[in-house]
Coordinates of C-alpha atoms and ligand atoms in Angstrom, one line a residue:
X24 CA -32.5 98.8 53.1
X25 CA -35.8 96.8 53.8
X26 CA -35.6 94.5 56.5
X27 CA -37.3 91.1 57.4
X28 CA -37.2 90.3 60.8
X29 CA -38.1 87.5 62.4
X30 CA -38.6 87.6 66.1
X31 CA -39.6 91.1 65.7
X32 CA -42.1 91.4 68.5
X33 CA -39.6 89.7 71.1
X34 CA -37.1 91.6 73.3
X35 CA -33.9 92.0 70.8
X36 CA -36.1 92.0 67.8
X37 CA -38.5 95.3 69.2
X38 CA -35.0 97.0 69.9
X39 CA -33.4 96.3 66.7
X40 CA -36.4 97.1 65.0
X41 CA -36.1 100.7 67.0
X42 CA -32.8 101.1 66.1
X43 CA -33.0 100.2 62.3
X44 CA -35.5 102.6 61.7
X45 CA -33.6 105.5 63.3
X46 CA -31.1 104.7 61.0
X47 CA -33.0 105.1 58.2
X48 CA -34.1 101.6 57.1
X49 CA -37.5 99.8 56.9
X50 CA -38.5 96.9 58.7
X51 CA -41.0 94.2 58.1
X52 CA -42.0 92.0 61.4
X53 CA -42.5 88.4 61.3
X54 CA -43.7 86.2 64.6
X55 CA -45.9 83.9 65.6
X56 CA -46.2 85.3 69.6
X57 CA -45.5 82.4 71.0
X58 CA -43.2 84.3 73.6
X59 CA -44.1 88.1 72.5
X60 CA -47.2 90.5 72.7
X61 CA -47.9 92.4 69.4
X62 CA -48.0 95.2 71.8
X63 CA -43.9 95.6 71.5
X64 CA -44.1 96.9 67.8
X65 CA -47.0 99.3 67.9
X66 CA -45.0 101.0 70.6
X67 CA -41.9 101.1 68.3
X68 CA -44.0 102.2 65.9
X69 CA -45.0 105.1 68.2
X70 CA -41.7 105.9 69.3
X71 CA -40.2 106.3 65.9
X72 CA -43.7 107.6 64.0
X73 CA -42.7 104.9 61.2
X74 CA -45.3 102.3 60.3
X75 CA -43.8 98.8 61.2
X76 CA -45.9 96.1 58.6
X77 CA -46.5 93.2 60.7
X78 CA -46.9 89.5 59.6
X79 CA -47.9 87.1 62.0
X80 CA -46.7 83.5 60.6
X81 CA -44.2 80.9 62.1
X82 CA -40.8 80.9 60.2
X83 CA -41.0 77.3 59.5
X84 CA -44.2 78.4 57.0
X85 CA -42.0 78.3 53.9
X86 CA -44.6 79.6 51.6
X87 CA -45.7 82.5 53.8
X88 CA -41.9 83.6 54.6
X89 CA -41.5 83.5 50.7
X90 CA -44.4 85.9 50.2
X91 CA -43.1 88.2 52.4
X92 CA -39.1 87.7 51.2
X93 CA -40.9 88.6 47.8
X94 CA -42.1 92.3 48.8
X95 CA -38.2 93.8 47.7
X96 CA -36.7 92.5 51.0
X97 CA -32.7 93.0 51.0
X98 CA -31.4 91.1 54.3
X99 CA -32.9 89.3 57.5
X100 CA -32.4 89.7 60.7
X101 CA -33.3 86.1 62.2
X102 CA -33.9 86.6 66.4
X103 CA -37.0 84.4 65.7
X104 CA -36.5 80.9 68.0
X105 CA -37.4 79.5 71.7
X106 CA -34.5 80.4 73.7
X107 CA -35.3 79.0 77.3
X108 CA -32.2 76.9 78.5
X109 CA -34.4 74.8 80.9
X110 CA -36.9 73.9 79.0
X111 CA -34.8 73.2 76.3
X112 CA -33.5 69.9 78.2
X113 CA -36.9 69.2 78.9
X114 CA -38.6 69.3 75.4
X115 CA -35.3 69.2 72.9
X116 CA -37.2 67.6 70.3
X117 CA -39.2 71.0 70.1
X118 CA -36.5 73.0 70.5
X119 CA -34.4 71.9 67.4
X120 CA -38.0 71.4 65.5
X121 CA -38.4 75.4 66.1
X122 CA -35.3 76.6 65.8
X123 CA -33.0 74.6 63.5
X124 CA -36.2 73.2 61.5
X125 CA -37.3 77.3 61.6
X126 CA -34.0 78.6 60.0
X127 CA -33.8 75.6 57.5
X128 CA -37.6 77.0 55.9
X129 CA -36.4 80.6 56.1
X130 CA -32.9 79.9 54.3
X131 CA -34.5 77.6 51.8
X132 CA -37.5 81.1 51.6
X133 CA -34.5 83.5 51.5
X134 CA -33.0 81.3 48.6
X135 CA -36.3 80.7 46.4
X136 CA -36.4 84.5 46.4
X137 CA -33.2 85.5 46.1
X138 CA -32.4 87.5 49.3
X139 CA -29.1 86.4 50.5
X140 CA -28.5 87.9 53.1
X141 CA -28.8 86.9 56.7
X142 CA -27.8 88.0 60.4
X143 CA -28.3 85.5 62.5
X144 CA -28.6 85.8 66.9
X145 CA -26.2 83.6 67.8
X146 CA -24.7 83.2 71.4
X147 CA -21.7 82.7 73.6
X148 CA -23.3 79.8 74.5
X149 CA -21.6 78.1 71.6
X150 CA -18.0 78.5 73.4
X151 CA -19.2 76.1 76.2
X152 CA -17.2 76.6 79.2
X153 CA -14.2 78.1 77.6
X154 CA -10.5 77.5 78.9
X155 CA -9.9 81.0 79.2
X156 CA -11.4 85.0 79.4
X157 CA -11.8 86.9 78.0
X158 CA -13.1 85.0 74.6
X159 CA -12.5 86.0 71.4
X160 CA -13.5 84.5 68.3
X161 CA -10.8 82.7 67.9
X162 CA -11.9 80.6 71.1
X163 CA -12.9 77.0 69.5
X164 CA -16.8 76.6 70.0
X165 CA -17.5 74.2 72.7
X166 CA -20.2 71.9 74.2
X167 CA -23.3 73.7 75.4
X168 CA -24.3 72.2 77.9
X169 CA -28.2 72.0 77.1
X170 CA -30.0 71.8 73.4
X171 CA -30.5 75.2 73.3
X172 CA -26.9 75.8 73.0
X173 CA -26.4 73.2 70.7
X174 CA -29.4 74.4 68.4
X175 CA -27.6 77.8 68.1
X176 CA -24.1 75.8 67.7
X177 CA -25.5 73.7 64.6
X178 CA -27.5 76.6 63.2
X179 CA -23.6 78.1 62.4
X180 CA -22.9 75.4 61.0
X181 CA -25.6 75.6 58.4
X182 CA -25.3 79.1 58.1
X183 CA -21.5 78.7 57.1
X184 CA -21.8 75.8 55.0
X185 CA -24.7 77.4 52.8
X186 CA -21.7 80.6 52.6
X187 CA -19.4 78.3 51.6
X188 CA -21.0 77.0 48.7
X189 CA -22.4 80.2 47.4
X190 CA -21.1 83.3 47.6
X191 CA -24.0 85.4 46.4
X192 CA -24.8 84.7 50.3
X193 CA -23.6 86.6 52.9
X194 CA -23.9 85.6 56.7
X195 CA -23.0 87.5 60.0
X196 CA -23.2 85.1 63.2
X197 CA -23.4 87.5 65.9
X198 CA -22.7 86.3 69.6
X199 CA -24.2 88.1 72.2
X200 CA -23.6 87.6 75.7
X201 CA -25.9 88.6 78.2
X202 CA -28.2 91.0 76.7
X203 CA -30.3 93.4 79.5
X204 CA -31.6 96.1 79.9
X205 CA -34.4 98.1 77.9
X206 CA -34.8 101.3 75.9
X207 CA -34.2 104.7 77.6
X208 CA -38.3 105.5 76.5
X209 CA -39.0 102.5 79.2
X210 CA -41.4 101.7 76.5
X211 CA -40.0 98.5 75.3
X212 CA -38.4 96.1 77.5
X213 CA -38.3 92.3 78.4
X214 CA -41.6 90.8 79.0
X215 CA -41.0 87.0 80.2
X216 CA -43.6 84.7 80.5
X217 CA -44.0 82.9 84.0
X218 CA -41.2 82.6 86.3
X219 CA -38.0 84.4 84.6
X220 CA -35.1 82.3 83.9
X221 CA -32.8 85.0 83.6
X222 CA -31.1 87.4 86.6
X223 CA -31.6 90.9 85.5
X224 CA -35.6 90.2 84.6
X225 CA -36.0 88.1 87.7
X226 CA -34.4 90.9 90.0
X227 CA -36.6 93.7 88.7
X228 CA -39.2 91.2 89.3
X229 CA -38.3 91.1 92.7
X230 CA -37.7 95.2 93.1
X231 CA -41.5 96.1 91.9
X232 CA -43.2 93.5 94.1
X233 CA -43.8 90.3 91.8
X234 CA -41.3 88.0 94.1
X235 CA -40.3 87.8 97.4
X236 CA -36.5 87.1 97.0
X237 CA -33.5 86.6 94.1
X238 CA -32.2 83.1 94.9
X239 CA -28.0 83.6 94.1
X240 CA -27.3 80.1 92.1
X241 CA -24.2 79.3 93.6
X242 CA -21.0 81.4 95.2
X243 CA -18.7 79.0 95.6
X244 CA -17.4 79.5 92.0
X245 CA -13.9 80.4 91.3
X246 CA -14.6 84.2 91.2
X247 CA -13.9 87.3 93.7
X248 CA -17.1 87.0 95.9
X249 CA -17.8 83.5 94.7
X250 CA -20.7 84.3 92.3
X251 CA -20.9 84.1 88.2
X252 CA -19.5 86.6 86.2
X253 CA -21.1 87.7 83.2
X254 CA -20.6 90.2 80.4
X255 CA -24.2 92.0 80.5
X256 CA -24.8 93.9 78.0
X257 CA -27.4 96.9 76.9
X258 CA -29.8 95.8 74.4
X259 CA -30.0 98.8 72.6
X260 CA -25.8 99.0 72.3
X261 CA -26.5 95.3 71.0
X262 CA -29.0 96.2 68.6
X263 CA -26.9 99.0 67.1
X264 CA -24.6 96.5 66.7
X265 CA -26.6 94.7 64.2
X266 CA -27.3 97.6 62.3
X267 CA -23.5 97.6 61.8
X268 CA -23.1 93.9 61.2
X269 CA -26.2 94.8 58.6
X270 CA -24.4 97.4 56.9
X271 CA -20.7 95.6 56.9
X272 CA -22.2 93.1 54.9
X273 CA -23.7 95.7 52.6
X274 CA -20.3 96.8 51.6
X275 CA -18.7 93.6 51.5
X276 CA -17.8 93.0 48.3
X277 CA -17.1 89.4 48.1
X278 CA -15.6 89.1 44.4
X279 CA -13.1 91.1 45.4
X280 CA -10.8 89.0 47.6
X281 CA -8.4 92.0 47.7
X282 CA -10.7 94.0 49.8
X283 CA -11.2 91.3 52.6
X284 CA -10.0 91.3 55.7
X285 CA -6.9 89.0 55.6
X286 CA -5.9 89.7 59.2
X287 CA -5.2 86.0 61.3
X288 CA -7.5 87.9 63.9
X289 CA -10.4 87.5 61.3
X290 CA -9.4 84.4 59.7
X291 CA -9.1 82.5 62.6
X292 CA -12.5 84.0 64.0
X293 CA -13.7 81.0 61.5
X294 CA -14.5 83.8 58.9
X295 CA -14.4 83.1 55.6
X296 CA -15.3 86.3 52.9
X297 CA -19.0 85.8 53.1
X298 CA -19.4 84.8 56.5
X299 CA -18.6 86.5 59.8
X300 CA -18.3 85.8 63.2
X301 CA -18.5 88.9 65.8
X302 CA -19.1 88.6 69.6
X303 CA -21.4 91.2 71.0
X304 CA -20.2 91.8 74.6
X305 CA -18.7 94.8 76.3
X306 CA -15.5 92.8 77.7
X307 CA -16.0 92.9 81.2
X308 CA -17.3 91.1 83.6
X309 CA -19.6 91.6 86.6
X310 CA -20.5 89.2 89.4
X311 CA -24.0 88.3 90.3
X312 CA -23.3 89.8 93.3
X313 CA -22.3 93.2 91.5
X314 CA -25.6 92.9 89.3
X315 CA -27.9 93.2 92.3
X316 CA -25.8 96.0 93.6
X317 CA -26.0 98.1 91.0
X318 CA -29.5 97.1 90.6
X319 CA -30.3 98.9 93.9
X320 CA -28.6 101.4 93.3
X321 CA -30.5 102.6 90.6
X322 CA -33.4 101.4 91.7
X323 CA -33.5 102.6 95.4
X324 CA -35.4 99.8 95.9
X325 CA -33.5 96.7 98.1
X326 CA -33.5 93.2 96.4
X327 CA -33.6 90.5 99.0
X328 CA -31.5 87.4 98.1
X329 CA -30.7 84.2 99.4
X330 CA -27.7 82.1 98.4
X331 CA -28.9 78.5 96.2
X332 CA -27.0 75.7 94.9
X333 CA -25.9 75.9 92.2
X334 CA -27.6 76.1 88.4
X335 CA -26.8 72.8 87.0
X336 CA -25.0 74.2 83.3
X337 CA -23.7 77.4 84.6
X338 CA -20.3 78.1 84.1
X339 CA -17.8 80.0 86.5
X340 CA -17.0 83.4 84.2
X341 CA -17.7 84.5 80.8
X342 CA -16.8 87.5 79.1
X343 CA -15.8 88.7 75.8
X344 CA -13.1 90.4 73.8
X345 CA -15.0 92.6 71.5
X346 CA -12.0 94.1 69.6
X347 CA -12.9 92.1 66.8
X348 CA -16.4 94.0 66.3
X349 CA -14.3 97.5 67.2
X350 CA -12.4 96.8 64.4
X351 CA -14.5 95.7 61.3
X352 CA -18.0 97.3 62.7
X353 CA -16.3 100.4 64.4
X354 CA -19.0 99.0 67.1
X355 CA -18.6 98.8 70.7
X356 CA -20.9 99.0 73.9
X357 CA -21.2 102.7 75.2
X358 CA -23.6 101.6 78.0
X359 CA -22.4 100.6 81.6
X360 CA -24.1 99.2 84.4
X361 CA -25.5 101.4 86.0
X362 CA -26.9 102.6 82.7
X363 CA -28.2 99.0 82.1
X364 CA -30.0 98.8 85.0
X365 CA -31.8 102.2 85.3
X366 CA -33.1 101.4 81.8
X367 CA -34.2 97.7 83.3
X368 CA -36.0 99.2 86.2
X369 CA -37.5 102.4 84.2
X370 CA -39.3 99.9 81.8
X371 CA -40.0 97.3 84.8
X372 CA -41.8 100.4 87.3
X373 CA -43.3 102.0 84.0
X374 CA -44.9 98.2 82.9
X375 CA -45.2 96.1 86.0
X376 CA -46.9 93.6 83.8
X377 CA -45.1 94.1 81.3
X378 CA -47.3 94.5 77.7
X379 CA -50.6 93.2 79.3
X380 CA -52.4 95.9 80.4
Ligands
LIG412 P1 -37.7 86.5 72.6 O1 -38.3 85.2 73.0 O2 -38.2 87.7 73.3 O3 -37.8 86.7 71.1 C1 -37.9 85.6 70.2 C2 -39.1 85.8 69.3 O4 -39.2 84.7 68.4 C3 -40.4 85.7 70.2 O5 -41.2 86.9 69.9 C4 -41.2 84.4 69.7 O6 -42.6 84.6 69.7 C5 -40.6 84.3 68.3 N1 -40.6 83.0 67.7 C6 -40.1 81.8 68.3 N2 -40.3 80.8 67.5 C7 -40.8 81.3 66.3 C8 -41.2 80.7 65.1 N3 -41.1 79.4 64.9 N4 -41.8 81.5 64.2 C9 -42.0 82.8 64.4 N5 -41.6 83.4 65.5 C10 -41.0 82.7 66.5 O7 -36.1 86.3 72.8 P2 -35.0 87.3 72.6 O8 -34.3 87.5 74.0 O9 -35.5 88.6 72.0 O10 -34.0 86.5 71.7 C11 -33.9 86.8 70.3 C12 -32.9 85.8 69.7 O11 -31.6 86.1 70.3 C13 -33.2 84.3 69.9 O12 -32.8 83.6 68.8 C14 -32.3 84.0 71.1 O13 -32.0 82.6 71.1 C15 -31.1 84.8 70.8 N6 -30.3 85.1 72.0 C16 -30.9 85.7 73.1 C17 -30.1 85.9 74.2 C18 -30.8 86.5 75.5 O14 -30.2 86.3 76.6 N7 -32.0 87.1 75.4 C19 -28.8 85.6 74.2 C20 -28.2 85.1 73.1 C21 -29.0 84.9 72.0
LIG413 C1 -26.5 85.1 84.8 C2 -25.9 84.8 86.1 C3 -26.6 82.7 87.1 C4 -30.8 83.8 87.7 C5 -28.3 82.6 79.6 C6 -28.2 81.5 78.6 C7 -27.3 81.9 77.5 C8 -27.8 83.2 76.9 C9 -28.0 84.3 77.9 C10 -29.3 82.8 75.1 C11 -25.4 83.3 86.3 C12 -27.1 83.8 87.9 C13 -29.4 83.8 87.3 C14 -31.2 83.7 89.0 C15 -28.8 83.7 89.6 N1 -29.1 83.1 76.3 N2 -28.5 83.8 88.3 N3 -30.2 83.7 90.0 O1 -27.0 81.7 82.3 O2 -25.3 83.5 81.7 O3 -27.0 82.9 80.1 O4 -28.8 83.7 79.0 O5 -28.5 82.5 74.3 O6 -27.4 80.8 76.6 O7 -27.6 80.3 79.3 O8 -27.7 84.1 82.1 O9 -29.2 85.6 83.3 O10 -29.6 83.2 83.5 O11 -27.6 84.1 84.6 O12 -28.0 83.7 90.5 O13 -32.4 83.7 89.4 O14 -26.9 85.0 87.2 O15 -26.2 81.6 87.9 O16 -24.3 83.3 87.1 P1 -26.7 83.0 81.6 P2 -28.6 84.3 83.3

């Protein structure tokens, strides 16, 4: 199949990119770079020998996403959007401007050129702080606690409301948990810009030099050593996740009801025939406190820290069942820890900098 995606110089979008052209699929890139180096896809490009055409355009340029829709595109992959929690309470105007206004031009694209078929980067952000782990699909969606959250909640919305009243569209909602790590080449990775927000980029960050100590938001939480748990999990299991999702929908054949999945477990995951919910996690937890452990560990490098208040948003514990994916994808992680982070630090000690040079 040829794939757009959008987002396709940014950290999940380079590795899915990888990963759909080992499997034998094309992929168009869309971005604008405003939180990505071109760099990413030349070296995916290198990696796979593949030529990777790149269009640089913003997603809410409904005229320019139609062009390219038009070159015999068959499905999307949509990881284009700002995704910064912070900032997103700071500037939530531009936040649901980019990312809600951004998927409205590339639906309404998708639809004037009849590619119906989407897979969209949604997160567990949209459970809120659930009532129980681990969480399924079934859990109800939440309150995020910030306008990201609620920009990825409302984009589901859309997304299964345009399923509803069409079925020539079909629409996985994929929600991933805490995505790390990098690709085993250490040639692709995650590049923040400025002062990461997130643990495993700000603890490499810490291990090659760039800052002094990991502040630990928080362990008085409810958890065995008092820290957050999260369900980290390896990019590039997470992109080969998508390829799945990508092909599932292929081989849905939604005018044939007696083919679907008719289990409560995928009803209730607020499927419907056309359009899918799956959470990408592995299903188990790890404390912030276990993070950096394993993080030396691999690294042989020692990451100071010092204990913080806590994150104003964060949540005790969160961690998926993924039986739901094992089942329909035949998906699930095959990456641990300790795998994660050797793949964190190879890329971080191979590209200090990350892309700039
Ligand atoms: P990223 O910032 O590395 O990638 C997003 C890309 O989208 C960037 O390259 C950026 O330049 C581009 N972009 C943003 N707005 C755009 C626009 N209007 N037009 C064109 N391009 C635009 O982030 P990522 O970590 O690769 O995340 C990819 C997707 O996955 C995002 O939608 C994010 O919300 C979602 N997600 C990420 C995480 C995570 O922890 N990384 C977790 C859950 C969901
Ligand atoms: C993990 C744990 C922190 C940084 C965020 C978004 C979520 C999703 C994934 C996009 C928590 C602790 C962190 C630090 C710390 N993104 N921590 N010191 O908050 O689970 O999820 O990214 O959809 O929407 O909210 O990830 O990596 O920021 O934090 O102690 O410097 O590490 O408190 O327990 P989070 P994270």
């Amino acid at each position: 199949m040829k794939l757009l995606v959008t987002g396709a110089t940014g950290y999940i979008g380079s590795h899915a990119a990888l990963e759909l052209l080992d499997a034998g699929h094309e992929v168009v890139g869309v971005d604008n770079l405003s939180n990505s180096s071109r760099e990413s896809l030349r070296r995916v490009e290198a990696l796979t020998g593949r030529d990777v055409p790149f269009v640089q355009a913003d997603i809410r340029d409904r005229a320019a996403m139609e062009d390219v829709l038009r070159e015999g595109i068959d499905a999307v992959m949509h990881f284009a959007g700002l995704k910064a929690v912070g900032e997103s309470t700071e500037q939530p105007l531009a936040y649901y401007e980019n990312n809600i206004g951004g998927t409205l031009a590339l639906t309404q694209a998708m639809e004037a050129a009849g590619v119906r078929r989407m897979i969209f980067s949604s997160s567990a952000t949209v459970y809120g702080d659930p009532a129980r782990v681990p969480i399924d699909e079934n859990t109800p969606t939440g309150r995020p606690s910030n306008p990201y959250g609620y920009s990825k909640l409302m984009i589901e919305q859309i997304l299964r409301d345009l399923a509803a009243a069409d079925s020539r569209w079909s629409v996985a909602l994929l929600r991933y948990f805490n995505p790390v790590g990098a690709h085993a080449s250490g040639q692709i990775g995650e590049d923040p810009q400025g002062i990461p927000n997130n643990l495993v980029p700000y603890i490499s960050q810490v291990a090659v030099g760039r800052r002094e100590a990991l502040s630990i938001f928080g362990d008085d939480y409810p958890t065995p050593d008092g820290t957050g748990v999260r369900d980290y999990i390896h990019v590039v299991d997470l992109a080969r996740g998508h390829v799945r999702a990508l092909e599932f929908l292929a081989n849905a054949v939604s005018e044939r009801p007696d083919q679907l999945d008719q289990s409560p477990q995928a009803a209730g995951a607020q499927a419907s025939a056309n359009c899918h919910v799956w959470n990408l996690g592995t299903g188990r937890g790890y404390s912030v406190r276990e993070a950096v452990a394993a993080f030396e560990k691999a690294s042989g490098r020692s990451v100071p820290v010092q204990v913080a208040p806590r994150r104003p948003g964060d949540i005790a514990e969160c961690y998926a069942d993924p039986t739901l994916a094992r089942q329909q994808l035949g998906w699930q992680a095959g990456h641990d820890l300790d795998a994660m982070m050797r793949d964190a630090w190879h890329w971080q000690r191979q590209n200090p900098q990350g892309y700039e040079v």
